[in-house]
Every structure is written in C-alpha cells, then in structure tokens.
C-alpha cells in the first residue's frame, strides 16, 4: 500500500494475522523464563546474594529482596515503555559484568574465610580504613532506598538479553497497538521473569529460619550457647552463599 502504516513484523503462513493473538500466556511465560535462566540474570543473582551475606540482620531477607526486585521491576516497565534503548548494546553489559565479577569474588572471600577463622582476611590495614570499617558503612548501602537503586541500575545491564517476546511487547507499546493487552502481559512477563529470584528469596528465608530454630534446639536454655550456635550457623549460611557467589561470578566472567 502506498499509505504510511505501522509495521510490526512479518509472520509465517500458519501464524495468526493479528499479532496480539501471539501473546498467549504460554508464549509469554516461555520468553520470560528463558530470559530468567539466561546468563544475563547472573548480575542480579550475585548482587542479591551479596546483600544477604553482608546484612547484619538476616531476619529481613524477604523485605530486602522484595525492595531490590522492585527496582528491577521499575527498570523493565520503563524499558517496555521505550526507555533505555542504549542498554540493548552488549558492550556496556560486558564491561559491567567483568567489573562486578571481580568485585563480587573479592567481597565473597571473607564469608568463606570466616567459617574457619575469625581473624580478618586483610591485615595491617591503614588506621583510617579500620575506623571506617568500625562504623560499618555497608549498612547504609543495605538500606531500602539503596537496595531499590541497586535493583534499578544493575537491571539495566541485563536488558541486552531481552527475549523477542519482551521486545515485541515494547514495539507494540511504542506503536500504540493493543495496549489493553500489552500492558497486562508486560506485568505478567516481569512477574515470570523475576519468579526464580522470588522463589530463591523465600527459600533462603526458610533456611535461615530453620537454622535459627536449630540454634535454640542445640543451645537449650543456655543463652550464651544459643548465641554461639547462631553465629556458627550464620557463618555456615554465608559460606554456602559465598561459594555460590564465587562460582556464579567465575561463570559470568568466562561466558
């Protein structure tokens, strides 16, 4: 046709004529879960585990995890709305993941060492750094606003691996086609995309609760014994997460 029209794409003979009919729950679920289990999700997984390991109050795993994932949700909603196109390029993500991988390994090493010895990993630090460490500035970074901001920013570097389904939703939204279908499907896509991390957060919370009850069982009525068991179980918990962080970081560096 000589008239100007918005073209979404071409389909095969067996495909529905209306592109909105391709947005079935099974198709969107497949695209979202494929994205969720890709290597692009490793930065989100690593950062989420680092927050849990660094937290002094691991009783709030679910709360902190949900705040972090809320930031991720906002990024993906804005992306579907047409923002952050620059992050579709692989180069920024490649540079960021290399930096994050190295930093994550360095940050996870103390969690491994703490299980075997309470002595600090790095000795003979300058007095200024020791004083700063005593103030524990990391807890500022683990506050709600910072967790939300980290989720918002880090998720930008996962956009390059967006599935064709998400890119299709983005194109339809930009072309103002079927928003009554596109918007709900976008929310559903993001939910399915984040579902593995949501499940992980609740599983880690359950494990943490079991370790807490185990400490009371082993310590009995002796409060000091209970506290010793709690500290030991926290070290074991963080050790396991530290191993996962290091292995995930190595995998992220080599893929």
Tab-separated table of C-alpha atoms in Angstrom, residues 8 19-20 22-24 27-29 31-32 76 79-82 163-179 181-190:
chain	number	residue	atom	x	y	z
A	8	UNK	CA	5.240	-4.688	13.499
A	19	UNK	CA	-0.045	-10.040	16.227
A	20	UNK	CA	-1.878	-9.638	19.552
A	22	UNK	CA	0.516	-14.388	19.534
A	23	UNK	CA	0.679	-13.001	23.081
A	24	UNK	CA	-0.589	-16.157	24.742
A	27	UNK	CA	4.364	-17.843	24.757
A	28	UNK	CA	4.959	-15.014	27.232
A	29	UNK	CA	5.856	-17.484	30.009
A	31	UNK	CA	10.008	-15.985	26.774
A	32	UNK	CA	10.170	-14.713	30.356
A	76	UNK	CA	11.734	-3.283	32.979
A	79	UNK	CA	12.200	-0.286	29.175
A	80	UNK	CA	8.927	-1.618	27.782
A	81	UNK	CA	7.710	1.967	27.686
A	82	UNK	CA	10.561	2.868	25.325
A	163	UNK	CA	13.767	-12.013	24.812
A	164	UNK	CA	11.973	-11.483	21.482
A	165	UNK	CA	8.720	-11.587	23.462
A	166	UNK	CA	9.695	-8.576	25.569
A	167	UNK	CA	11.000	-6.719	22.531
A	168	UNK	CA	7.708	-7.452	20.796
A	169	UNK	CA	5.770	-6.028	23.733
A	170	UNK	CA	7.984	-2.952	23.618
A	171	UNK	CA	7.385	-2.482	19.899
A	172	UNK	CA	3.625	-2.855	20.271
A	173	UNK	CA	3.580	-0.352	23.132
A	174	UNK	CA	5.559	2.176	21.078
A	175	UNK	CA	3.227	1.686	18.112
A	176	UNK	CA	0.192	2.149	20.398
A	177	UNK	CA	-1.217	-1.211	19.348
A	178	UNK	CA	-3.421	-3.160	21.724
A	179	UNK	CA	-2.281	-1.573	24.980
A	181	UNK	CA	-3.450	-6.497	26.087
A	182	UNK	CA	0.180	-5.353	26.046
A	183	UNK	CA	0.228	-3.705	29.489
A	184	UNK	CA	-1.162	-6.690	31.466
A	185	UNK	CA	1.095	-9.044	29.515
A	186	UNK	CA	4.093	-6.848	30.354
A	187	UNK	CA	3.354	-7.137	34.070
A	188	UNK	CA	2.900	-10.879	33.675
A	189	UNK	CA	6.196	-11.163	31.775
A	190	UNK	CA	8.076	-9.285	34.521
